[in-house]
Tab-separated table of C-alpha atoms and ligand atoms in Angstrom:
chain	number	residue	atom	x	y	z
P	616	UNK	CA	94.319	121.758	96.635
P	617	UNK	CA	96.560	123.982	98.730
P	618	UNK	CA	98.654	122.379	101.462
P	619	UNK	CA	97.088	124.795	103.910
P	620	UNK	CA	93.509	123.732	103.383
P	621	UNK	CA	92.498	120.442	104.950
P	622	UNK	CA	90.159	118.517	102.613
P	623	UNK	CA	86.721	117.415	103.846
P	624	UNK	CA	86.287	113.962	105.359
P	625	UNK	CA	83.287	111.682	105.082
P	626	UNK	CA	81.286	112.243	108.286
P	627	UNK	CA	81.075	108.584	109.309
P	628	UNK	CA	84.358	106.861	110.095
P	629	UNK	CA	85.288	103.828	108.032
P	630	UNK	CA	86.652	102.244	111.210
P	631	UNK	CA	85.867	103.727	114.600
P	632	UNK	CA	87.950	103.626	117.765
P	633	UNK	CA	86.341	100.391	118.955
P	634	UNK	CA	86.794	98.649	115.567
P	635	UNK	CA	90.475	99.579	115.627
P	636	UNK	CA	91.032	98.553	119.228
P	637	UNK	CA	89.400	95.174	118.604
P	638	UNK	CA	91.362	94.503	115.426
P	639	UNK	CA	94.701	95.567	116.932
P	640	UNK	CA	93.972	93.231	119.854
P	641	UNK	CA	93.357	90.355	117.433
P	642	UNK	CA	96.610	91.066	115.610
P	643	UNK	CA	98.366	91.172	118.988
P	644	UNK	CA	97.068	87.715	119.863
P	645	UNK	CA	98.120	86.252	116.495
P	646	UNK	CA	101.590	87.777	116.614
P	647	UNK	CA	102.082	86.826	120.270
P	648	UNK	CA	101.275	83.199	119.400
P	649	UNK	CA	103.546	83.153	116.362
P	650	UNK	CA	106.536	84.638	118.231
P	651	UNK	CA	105.936	83.172	121.698
P	652	UNK	CA	109.062	83.386	123.859
P	653	UNK	CA	111.171	84.837	121.040
P	654	UNK	CA	113.077	88.027	120.505
P	655	UNK	CA	111.416	90.243	117.898
P	656	UNK	CA	112.483	93.570	116.434
P	657	UNK	CA	109.553	95.758	115.415
P	658	UNK	CA	110.592	98.071	112.602
P	659	UNK	CA	108.255	101.051	112.742
P	660	UNK	CA	107.965	103.042	109.523
P	661	UNK	CA	107.738	106.759	110.294
P	662	UNK	CA	105.552	108.627	110.506
P	663	UNK	CA	102.262	106.941	109.638
P	664	UNK	CA	102.788	103.720	111.629
P	665	UNK	CA	103.579	105.332	114.957
P	666	UNK	CA	100.073	105.299	116.437
P	667	UNK	CA	99.383	101.745	115.265
P	668	UNK	CA	102.779	100.492	116.443
P	669	UNK	CA	102.486	101.945	119.932
P	670	UNK	CA	99.091	100.276	120.386
P	671	UNK	CA	100.159	96.977	118.812
P	672	UNK	CA	103.368	96.600	120.818
P	673	UNK	CA	101.374	96.815	124.049
P	674	UNK	CA	99.242	93.890	122.880
P	675	UNK	CA	102.260	91.599	122.489
P	676	UNK	CA	102.482	89.157	125.369
P	677	UNK	CA	105.360	86.790	126.169
P	678	UNK	CA	107.393	88.210	123.297
P	679	UNK	CA	110.770	89.857	123.878
P	680	UNK	CA	110.152	93.063	121.894
P	681	UNK	CA	112.573	95.753	120.804
P	682	UNK	CA	111.749	98.676	118.548
P	683	UNK	CA	113.549	100.413	115.691
P	684	UNK	CA	112.406	103.245	113.431
P	685	UNK	CA	112.859	103.762	109.715
P	686	UNK	CA	111.890	106.760	107.667
P	687	UNK	CA	111.412	106.199	103.971
P	688	UNK	CA	110.889	108.868	101.369
P	689	UNK	CA	109.583	107.908	97.993
P	690	UNK	CA	109.936	110.042	94.936
P	691	UNK	CA	106.924	110.207	92.662
P	692	UNK	CA	107.162	109.634	88.950
P	693	UNK	CA	109.210	106.474	88.865
P	694	UNK	CA	108.250	102.881	89.475
P	695	UNK	CA	111.606	101.507	90.569
P	696	UNK	CA	112.222	100.592	94.196
P	697	UNK	CA	115.437	102.586	93.821
P	698	UNK	CA	113.368	105.740	94.143
P	699	UNK	CA	112.698	105.055	97.824
P	700	UNK	CA	115.342	106.648	99.992
P	701	UNK	CA	115.740	105.613	103.636
P	702	UNK	CA	116.569	108.714	105.660
P	703	UNK	CA	116.737	106.835	108.944
P	704	UNK	CA	117.534	103.165	109.437
P	705	UNK	CA	117.633	100.661	112.282
P	706	UNK	CA	120.136	101.749	114.915
P	707	UNK	CA	121.284	98.177	115.488
P	708	UNK	CA	121.725	95.648	112.689
P	709	UNK	CA	118.937	93.068	112.502
P	710	UNK	CA	121.311	90.243	111.586
P	711	UNK	CA	119.984	86.936	112.949
P	712	UNK	CA	116.849	88.588	114.393
P	713	UNK	CA	113.170	87.980	113.833
P	714	UNK	CA	111.879	91.198	112.310
P	715	UNK	CA	108.350	92.517	111.856
P	716	UNK	CA	107.948	95.579	109.632
P	717	UNK	CA	105.063	97.708	110.901
P	718	UNK	CA	103.460	99.610	108.008
P	719	UNK	CA	100.539	102.008	108.054
P	720	UNK	CA	99.305	101.244	104.538
P	721	UNK	CA	100.376	98.793	101.891
P	722	UNK	CA	99.403	100.674	98.742
P	723	UNK	CA	101.484	100.122	95.595
P	724	UNK	CA	103.937	98.229	97.815
P	725	UNK	CA	106.884	100.301	96.647
P	726	UNK	CA	107.905	101.534	100.098
P	727	UNK	CA	107.647	98.123	101.742
P	728	UNK	CA	109.505	96.424	98.886
P	729	UNK	CA	112.393	98.876	99.242
P	730	UNK	CA	112.514	98.531	103.024
P	731	UNK	CA	112.396	94.754	102.728
P	732	UNK	CA	115.272	94.738	100.194
P	733	UNK	CA	117.269	96.916	102.512
P	734	UNK	CA	116.677	94.849	105.643
P	735	UNK	CA	117.337	91.539	103.876
P	736	UNK	CA	120.890	92.719	103.211
P	737	UNK	CA	121.458	92.482	106.969
P	738	UNK	CA	120.423	88.806	106.933
P	739	UNK	CA	117.703	88.678	109.568
P	740	UNK	CA	116.484	85.259	110.743
P	741	UNK	CA	112.983	86.076	109.451
P	742	UNK	CA	110.989	89.043	108.192
P	743	UNK	CA	107.228	89.546	108.358
P	744	UNK	CA	105.142	92.534	107.312
P	745	UNK	CA	102.275	93.813	109.431
P	746	UNK	CA	100.133	96.507	107.799
P	747	UNK	CA	97.286	98.346	109.471
P	748	UNK	CA	95.593	98.790	106.092
P	749	UNK	CA	95.935	96.868	102.878
P	750	UNK	CA	94.826	98.232	99.496
P	751	UNK	CA	95.389	95.141	97.325
P	752	UNK	CA	93.791	96.698	94.226
P	753	UNK	CA	96.561	99.318	94.127
P	754	UNK	CA	99.488	96.900	94.246
P	755	UNK	CA	102.179	97.194	91.562
P	756	UNK	CA	104.978	95.465	93.506
P	757	UNK	CA	104.970	91.766	94.282
P	758	UNK	CA	104.668	92.021	98.025
P	759	UNK	CA	102.095	90.943	100.581
P	760	UNK	CA	101.561	91.485	104.281
P	761	UNK	CA	101.628	88.572	106.719
P	762	UNK	CA	99.344	90.445	109.110
P	763	UNK	CA	96.662	92.906	107.964
P	764	UNK	CA	94.376	95.065	110.081
P	765	UNK	CA	91.811	96.151	107.482
P	766	UNK	CA	91.504	95.596	103.746
P	767	UNK	CA	89.965	98.494	101.785
P	768	UNK	CA	89.380	99.523	98.178
P	769	UNK	CA	90.884	102.423	96.302
P	770	UNK	CA	90.064	105.223	98.721
P	771	UNK	CA	92.299	107.665	100.554
P	772	UNK	CA	92.064	107.327	104.324
P	773	UNK	CA	93.305	109.417	107.235
P	774	UNK	CA	93.384	109.296	111.031
P	775	UNK	CA	94.989	106.970	113.592
P	776	UNK	CA	98.418	108.019	112.336
P	777	UNK	CA	97.512	108.273	108.653
P	778	UNK	CA	97.869	111.681	107.069
P	779	UNK	CA	96.903	113.909	104.212
P	780	UNK	CA	99.767	116.439	103.864
P	781	UNK	CA	100.668	115.655	107.491
P	782	UNK	CA	97.158	116.488	108.731
P	783	UNK	CA	94.669	114.280	110.587
P	784	UNK	CA	97.190	111.900	112.232
P	785	UNK	CA	95.685	112.669	115.641
P	786	UNK	CA	92.149	111.430	114.861
P	787	UNK	CA	91.195	108.353	116.886
P	788	UNK	CA	89.120	106.843	114.050
P	789	UNK	CA	89.920	106.199	110.384
P	790	UNK	CA	88.033	108.315	107.841
P	791	UNK	CA	87.924	108.390	104.039
P	792	UNK	CA	88.451	111.717	102.314
P	793	UNK	CA	85.244	113.030	100.815
P	794	UNK	CA	86.286	113.379	97.204
P	795	UNK	CA	82.741	113.910	96.004
P	796	UNK	CA	80.903	111.558	93.669
P	797	UNK	CA	83.134	110.797	90.710
U	1138	IMP	P1	103.300	102.538	98.707
U	1138	IMP	O1	104.790	102.659	98.683
U	1138	IMP	O2	102.651	102.913	97.409
U	1138	IMP	O3	102.804	101.176	99.204
U	1138	IMP	O4	102.761	103.665	99.648
U	1138	IMP	C1	102.788	103.533	100.950
U	1138	IMP	C2	102.687	104.881	101.637
U	1138	IMP	O5	101.848	105.831	100.977
U	1138	IMP	C3	102.028	104.586	102.951
U	1138	IMP	O6	102.968	104.157	103.898
U	1138	IMP	C4	101.380	105.914	103.258
U	1138	IMP	O7	102.313	106.766	103.893
U	1138	IMP	C5	101.024	106.494	101.906
U	1138	IMP	N1	99.597	106.221	101.607
U	1138	IMP	C6	99.081	105.428	100.645
U	1138	IMP	N2	97.739	105.427	100.680
U	1138	IMP	C7	97.385	106.233	101.703
U	1138	IMP	C8	96.110	106.626	102.267
U	1138	IMP	O8	95.018	106.222	101.853
U	1138	IMP	N3	96.179	107.463	103.326
U	1138	IMP	C9	97.339	107.928	103.858
U	1138	IMP	N4	98.549	107.589	103.366
U	1138	IMP	C10	98.566	106.743	102.299
U	1139	MG	MG1	102.437	108.983	104.539
């Protein structure tokens, strides 16, 4: 399919605005309890996690939050974590900090594994992973999220920050691509 043609979406959202708001609120409560009164660095993975992260951070109560951004590019065709290149890293080292990596989707796990490896070199006090969406059936790297918004099967989803060729990030609900009946 050409980059210029947006593919069709299934008409009914997989998760609507209310589902997302409720679930993000629940994650906020859990994370606020776990990190009560502590300093936490949220590491937001560009670009897909931006919408999720901005909602989630406003649901954190009695947590001393700071925010950093990372951009990771992965190169297709190889299965080594070495193929993920970080084009933007945390501005300040996370040494001795509690860190939460905010991911849009944990798919094969390659991106998160590479980011985790990278951050661990700075010796943070702790690292947790929070993923809006988990696709456990797709995992090829030994990595799991500590906090998960929604668990789905092997379908491609867009909206609420998630893209297909950089499209659809602005949708307020999460939709599956309509790939026809296989
Ligand atoms: P991983 O390194 O295989 O875990 O891939 C993670 C990245 O692939 C995510 O952060 C997304 O940017 C992208 N990705 C994987 N599945 C989807 C999807 O269903 N919709 C949108 N992006 C996806
Ligand atoms: Mg992406």
